[in-house]
C-alpha cells in the first residue's frame, strides 16, 4: 500500500513527466448505524490541486483530451 504523501512520477507517450500524489476516493455507505465513508479506490492529485480519477487498469489517467499519463506499475 502506498503512502498518500508519496510523490509518484507519471509519464506520457510523448516523453512528458509529471509528479502527482494519490488520495483516497471515498463514497458514502448506508449501514444499520447510519452513514459511513468507505474508501473505494484512489484518485490522482495534480500539483495544481485538481483531482482526477484513475482509469480501470489502475495505472493510467487522462489530464485532457488525448493526454494520457501512465505509471510504471499498478498503484491500487
Short mmCIF file of N, CA, C and O in Angstrom, two decimals:
data_model
loop_
_atom_site.label_atom_id
_atom_site.label_comp_id
_atom_site.label_asym_id
_atom_site.label_seq_id
_atom_site.Cartn_x
_atom_site.Cartn_y
_atom_site.Cartn_z
N UNK A 1 0.85 -1.18 0.00
CA UNK A 1 0.00 0.00 0.00
C UNK A 1 0.89 1.23 0.00
O UNK A 1 1.86 1.32 0.73
N UNK A 2 0.57 2.21 -0.84
CA UNK A 2 1.36 3.42 -0.96
C UNK A 2 0.92 4.45 0.06
O UNK A 2 -0.24 4.53 0.43
N UNK A 3 1.86 5.25 0.50
CA UNK A 3 1.58 6.34 1.41
C UNK A 3 0.95 7.49 0.62
O UNK A 3 1.35 7.77 -0.50
N UNK A 4 -0.03 8.17 1.19
CA UNK A 4 -0.74 9.23 0.47
C UNK A 4 0.21 10.38 0.13
O UNK A 4 0.11 10.95 -0.94
N UNK A 5 1.16 10.70 0.98
CA UNK A 5 2.04 11.83 0.73
C UNK A 5 3.17 11.48 -0.24
O UNK A 5 3.94 12.34 -0.61
N UNK A 6 3.27 10.24 -0.66
CA UNK A 6 4.32 9.82 -1.57
C UNK A 6 4.09 10.41 -2.96
O UNK A 6 3.00 10.33 -3.51
N UNK A 7 5.11 11.03 -3.51
CA UNK A 7 5.02 11.59 -4.86
C UNK A 7 5.40 10.52 -5.86
O UNK A 7 6.38 9.80 -5.68
N UNK A 8 4.62 10.42 -6.91
CA UNK A 8 4.86 9.45 -7.98
C UNK A 8 5.08 10.19 -9.29
O UNK A 8 4.53 11.26 -9.49
N UNK A 9 5.87 9.59 -10.16
CA UNK A 9 6.13 10.18 -11.47
C UNK A 9 5.29 9.43 -12.50
O UNK A 9 5.34 8.21 -12.58
N UNK A 10 4.52 10.19 -13.27
CA UNK A 10 3.72 9.62 -14.36
C UNK A 10 4.30 10.12 -15.68
O UNK A 10 4.70 11.28 -15.79
N UNK A 11 4.33 9.23 -16.66
CA UNK A 11 4.90 9.57 -17.97
C UNK A 11 3.85 9.42 -19.06
O UNK A 11 3.02 8.54 -19.02
N UNK A 12 3.95 10.29 -20.06
CA UNK A 12 3.09 10.17 -21.23
C UNK A 12 3.88 9.52 -22.35
O UNK A 12 5.10 9.34 -22.25
N UNK A 13 3.20 9.19 -23.44
CA UNK A 13 3.86 8.52 -24.55
C UNK A 13 4.80 9.45 -25.31
O UNK A 13 5.73 8.99 -25.96
N UNK A 14 4.60 10.75 -25.21
CA UNK A 14 5.49 11.68 -25.90
C UNK A 14 6.69 12.07 -25.05
O UNK A 14 7.49 12.90 -25.46
N UNK A 15 6.83 11.50 -23.84
CA UNK A 15 8.01 11.72 -23.02
C UNK A 15 7.83 12.71 -21.88
O UNK A 15 8.75 12.90 -21.09
N UNK A 16 6.69 13.39 -21.79
CA UNK A 16 6.46 14.33 -20.69
C UNK A 16 6.33 13.57 -19.37
O UNK A 16 5.79 12.48 -19.33
N UNK A 17 6.83 14.17 -18.31
CA UNK A 17 6.72 13.59 -16.97
C UNK A 17 6.10 14.61 -16.04
O UNK A 17 6.41 15.80 -16.11
N UNK A 18 5.20 14.14 -15.15
CA UNK A 18 4.63 14.99 -14.12
C UNK A 18 4.70 14.26 -12.78
O UNK A 18 4.72 13.03 -12.74
N UNK A 19 4.77 15.02 -11.72
CA UNK A 19 4.78 14.47 -10.37
C UNK A 19 3.39 14.62 -9.77
O UNK A 19 2.83 15.72 -9.78
N UNK A 20 2.84 13.51 -9.28
CA UNK A 20 1.48 13.51 -8.73
C UNK A 20 1.48 12.78 -7.40
O UNK A 20 2.44 12.10 -7.05
N UNK A 21 0.39 12.90 -6.66
CA UNK A 21 0.18 12.17 -5.42
C UNK A 21 -1.12 11.39 -5.53
O UNK A 21 -1.97 11.71 -6.35
N UNK A 22 -1.27 10.38 -4.70
CA UNK A 22 -2.51 9.61 -4.66
C UNK A 22 -3.30 9.98 -3.43
O UNK A 22 -2.75 10.15 -2.35
N UNK A 23 -4.61 10.13 -3.60
CA UNK A 23 -5.52 10.41 -2.49
C UNK A 23 -6.65 9.39 -2.54
O UNK A 23 -7.00 8.90 -3.61
N UNK A 24 -7.25 9.06 -1.41
CA UNK A 24 -8.34 8.09 -1.43
C UNK A 24 -9.61 8.66 -2.05
O UNK A 24 -9.91 9.85 -1.90
N UNK A 25 -10.32 7.82 -2.76
CA UNK A 25 -11.63 8.16 -3.30
C UNK A 25 -12.66 7.53 -2.37
O UNK A 25 -12.70 6.32 -2.21
N UNK A 26 -13.50 8.35 -1.76
CA UNK A 26 -14.44 7.86 -0.74
C UNK A 26 -15.88 8.06 -1.20
O UNK A 26 -16.20 9.03 -1.87
N UNK A 27 -16.72 7.11 -0.81
CA UNK A 27 -18.16 7.16 -1.09
C UNK A 27 -18.92 6.95 0.22
O UNK A 27 -18.43 6.30 1.13
N UNK A 28 -20.13 7.46 0.27
CA UNK A 28 -20.98 7.30 1.45
C UNK A 28 -21.68 5.95 1.37
O UNK A 28 -22.24 5.60 0.34
N UNK A 29 -21.62 5.18 2.47
CA UNK A 29 -22.28 3.88 2.52
C UNK A 29 -23.29 3.87 3.66
O UNK A 29 -23.02 4.35 4.75
N UNK A 30 -24.46 3.29 3.39
CA UNK A 30 -25.51 3.19 4.38
C UNK A 30 -25.32 1.92 5.21
O UNK A 30 -25.15 0.84 4.67
N UNK A 31 -25.32 2.04 6.53
CA UNK A 31 -25.22 0.90 7.44
C UNK A 31 -26.37 0.96 8.42
O UNK A 31 -27.14 1.91 8.45
N UNK A 32 -26.48 -0.06 9.25
CA UNK A 32 -27.54 -0.06 10.27
C UNK A 32 -27.35 1.06 11.29
O UNK A 32 -28.30 1.55 11.87
N UNK A 33 -26.10 1.46 11.51
CA UNK A 33 -25.80 2.50 12.48
C UNK A 33 -25.82 3.90 11.89
O UNK A 33 -25.52 4.87 12.57
N UNK A 34 -26.11 4.02 10.61
CA UNK A 34 -26.11 5.32 9.95
C UNK A 34 -25.21 5.27 8.72
O UNK A 34 -24.92 4.22 8.19
N UNK A 35 -24.78 6.42 8.29
CA UNK A 35 -23.92 6.51 7.11
C UNK A 35 -22.46 6.58 7.53
O UNK A 35 -22.12 7.22 8.52
N UNK A 36 -21.59 5.93 6.76
CA UNK A 36 -20.16 6.00 6.98
C UNK A 36 -19.46 6.20 5.64
O UNK A 36 -19.99 5.84 4.59
N UNK A 37 -18.27 6.78 5.68
CA UNK A 37 -17.46 6.95 4.48
C UNK A 37 -16.59 5.71 4.29
O UNK A 37 -15.95 5.25 5.22
N UNK A 38 -16.55 5.19 3.06
CA UNK A 38 -15.79 3.99 2.73
C UNK A 38 -14.86 4.33 1.56
O UNK A 38 -15.28 4.94 0.58
N UNK A 39 -13.59 3.91 1.68
CA UNK A 39 -12.63 4.11 0.59
C UNK A 39 -12.90 3.09 -0.51
O UNK A 39 -12.91 1.89 -0.26
N UNK A 40 -13.12 3.56 -1.73
CA UNK A 40 -13.45 2.68 -2.84
C UNK A 40 -12.37 2.66 -3.91
O UNK A 40 -12.51 1.96 -4.92
N UNK A 41 -11.32 3.41 -3.74
CA UNK A 41 -10.25 3.44 -4.73
C UNK A 41 -9.33 4.61 -4.48
O UNK A 41 -9.29 5.16 -3.38
N UNK A 42 -8.61 4.99 -5.51
CA UNK A 42 -7.66 6.10 -5.41
C UNK A 42 -7.93 7.10 -6.53
O UNK A 42 -8.43 6.77 -7.59
N UNK A 43 -7.58 8.36 -6.25
CA UNK A 43 -7.60 9.43 -7.23
C UNK A 43 -6.19 9.98 -7.34
O UNK A 43 -5.38 9.85 -6.41
N UNK A 44 -5.90 10.62 -8.45
CA UNK A 44 -4.62 11.27 -8.67
C UNK A 44 -4.77 12.74 -8.34
O UNK A 44 -5.70 13.40 -8.80
N UNK A 45 -3.86 13.26 -7.52
CA UNK A 45 -3.86 14.68 -7.16
C UNK A 45 -2.70 15.35 -7.89
O UNK A 45 -1.54 15.03 -7.64
N UNK A 46 -3.04 16.27 -8.81
CA UNK A 46 -2.01 17.01 -9.54
C UNK A 46 -1.45 18.12 -8.67
O UNK A 46 -2.06 18.50 -7.66
N UNK A 47 -0.30 18.66 -9.05
CA UNK A 47 0.31 19.74 -8.27
C UNK A 47 -0.56 20.99 -8.28
O UNK A 47 -0.47 21.80 -7.37
N UNK A 48 -1.43 21.13 -9.26
CA UNK A 48 -2.32 22.29 -9.32
C UNK A 48 -3.50 22.17 -8.36
O UNK A 48 -4.26 23.11 -8.19
N UNK A 49 -3.68 20.98 -7.74
CA UNK A 49 -4.76 20.76 -6.80
C UNK A 49 -5.96 20.06 -7.40
O UNK A 49 -6.94 19.80 -6.71
N UNK A 50 -5.91 19.73 -8.68
CA UNK A 50 -7.02 19.06 -9.37
C UNK A 50 -6.94 17.56 -9.09
O UNK A 50 -5.87 16.96 -9.17
N UNK A 51 -8.09 16.96 -8.74
CA UNK A 51 -8.16 15.51 -8.52
C UNK A 51 -8.75 14.84 -9.75
O UNK A 51 -9.76 15.30 -10.29
N UNK A 52 -8.11 13.75 -10.21
CA UNK A 52 -8.52 13.04 -11.41
C UNK A 52 -8.67 11.56 -11.06
O UNK A 52 -7.85 10.99 -10.33
N UNK A 53 -9.72 10.93 -11.60
CA UNK A 53 -9.95 9.50 -11.38
C UNK A 53 -8.93 8.68 -12.17
O UNK A 53 -8.57 9.04 -13.29
N UNK A 54 -8.48 7.58 -11.57
CA UNK A 54 -7.65 6.63 -12.30
C UNK A 54 -8.52 5.85 -13.28
O UNK A 54 -9.71 5.66 -13.05
N UNK A 55 -7.92 5.38 -14.37
CA UNK A 55 -8.64 4.51 -15.29
C UNK A 55 -8.82 3.14 -14.64
O UNK A 55 -8.23 2.85 -13.60
N UNK A 56 -9.61 2.28 -15.25
CA UNK A 56 -9.91 0.97 -14.67
C UNK A 56 -8.69 0.08 -14.53
O UNK A 56 -8.67 -0.82 -13.69
N UNK A 57 -7.64 0.31 -15.33
CA UNK A 57 -6.44 -0.53 -15.23
C UNK A 57 -5.61 -0.22 -13.99
O UNK A 57 -4.74 -0.98 -13.61
N UNK A 58 -5.88 0.90 -13.29
CA UNK A 58 -5.15 1.25 -12.08
C UNK A 58 -3.76 1.79 -12.32
O UNK A 58 -2.98 1.96 -11.40
N UNK A 59 -3.41 2.09 -13.58
CA UNK A 59 -2.07 2.56 -13.91
C UNK A 59 -2.07 3.86 -14.70
O UNK A 59 -1.01 4.46 -14.86
N UNK A 60 -3.20 4.27 -15.25
CA UNK A 60 -3.19 5.42 -16.14
C UNK A 60 -4.33 6.38 -15.82
O UNK A 60 -5.30 6.02 -15.16
N UNK A 61 -4.20 7.61 -16.33
CA UNK A 61 -5.23 8.63 -16.15
C UNK A 61 -5.07 9.67 -17.26
O UNK A 61 -4.02 9.78 -17.87
N UNK A 62 -6.15 10.38 -17.53
CA UNK A 62 -6.15 11.42 -18.55
C UNK A 62 -6.20 12.79 -17.88
O UNK A 62 -7.01 13.02 -17.00
N UNK A 63 -5.34 13.70 -18.34
CA UNK A 63 -5.38 15.08 -17.86
C UNK A 63 -6.14 15.98 -18.82
O UNK A 63 -6.48 17.10 -18.47
N UNK A 64 -6.42 15.50 -20.02
CA UNK A 64 -7.16 16.24 -21.03
C UNK A 64 -7.43 15.31 -22.20
O UNK A 64 -7.11 14.11 -22.16
N UNK A 65 -7.99 15.86 -23.27
CA UNK A 65 -8.27 15.06 -24.45
C UNK A 65 -6.95 14.61 -25.06
O UNK A 65 -6.07 15.42 -25.35
N UNK A 66 -6.80 13.31 -25.25
CA UNK A 66 -5.59 12.70 -25.82
C UNK A 66 -4.33 12.98 -25.02
O UNK A 66 -3.23 13.02 -25.57
N UNK A 67 -4.45 13.20 -23.73
CA UNK A 67 -3.30 13.43 -22.85
C UNK A 67 -3.31 12.38 -21.75
O UNK A 67 -3.73 12.65 -20.63
N UNK A 68 -2.86 11.19 -22.07
CA UNK A 68 -2.85 10.09 -21.10
C UNK A 68 -1.47 9.96 -20.47
O UNK A 68 -0.45 9.99 -21.16
N UNK A 69 -1.46 9.85 -19.15
CA UNK A 69 -0.24 9.60 -18.40
C UNK A 69 -0.35 8.22 -17.77
O UNK A 69 -1.44 7.75 -17.47
N UNK A 70 0.80 7.59 -17.55
CA UNK A 70 0.83 6.22 -17.07
C UNK A 70 1.92 6.07 -16.02
O UNK A 70 2.98 6.66 -16.12
N UNK A 71 1.64 5.24 -15.01
CA UNK A 71 2.64 4.87 -14.00
C UNK A 71 3.37 3.62 -14.47
O UNK A 71 2.86 2.85 -15.28
N UNK A 72 4.58 3.41 -13.93
CA UNK A 72 5.36 2.22 -14.29
C UNK A 72 4.73 0.94 -13.76
O UNK A 72 4.92 -0.12 -14.32
N UNK A 73 4.01 1.05 -12.64
CA UNK A 73 3.40 -0.13 -12.02
C UNK A 73 1.99 0.23 -11.56
O UNK A 73 1.63 1.39 -11.49
N UNK A 74 1.21 -0.79 -11.27
CA UNK A 74 -0.15 -0.58 -10.78
C UNK A 74 -0.09 0.04 -9.39
O UNK A 74 0.66 -0.40 -8.54
N UNK A 75 -0.89 1.06 -9.14
CA UNK A 75 -0.82 1.80 -7.88
C UNK A 75 -1.97 1.51 -6.92
O UNK A 75 -1.94 1.95 -5.78
N UNK A 76 -3.00 0.82 -7.37
CA UNK A 76 -4.08 0.50 -6.44
C UNK A 76 -4.60 -0.90 -6.68
O UNK A 76 -4.28 -1.55 -7.60
#
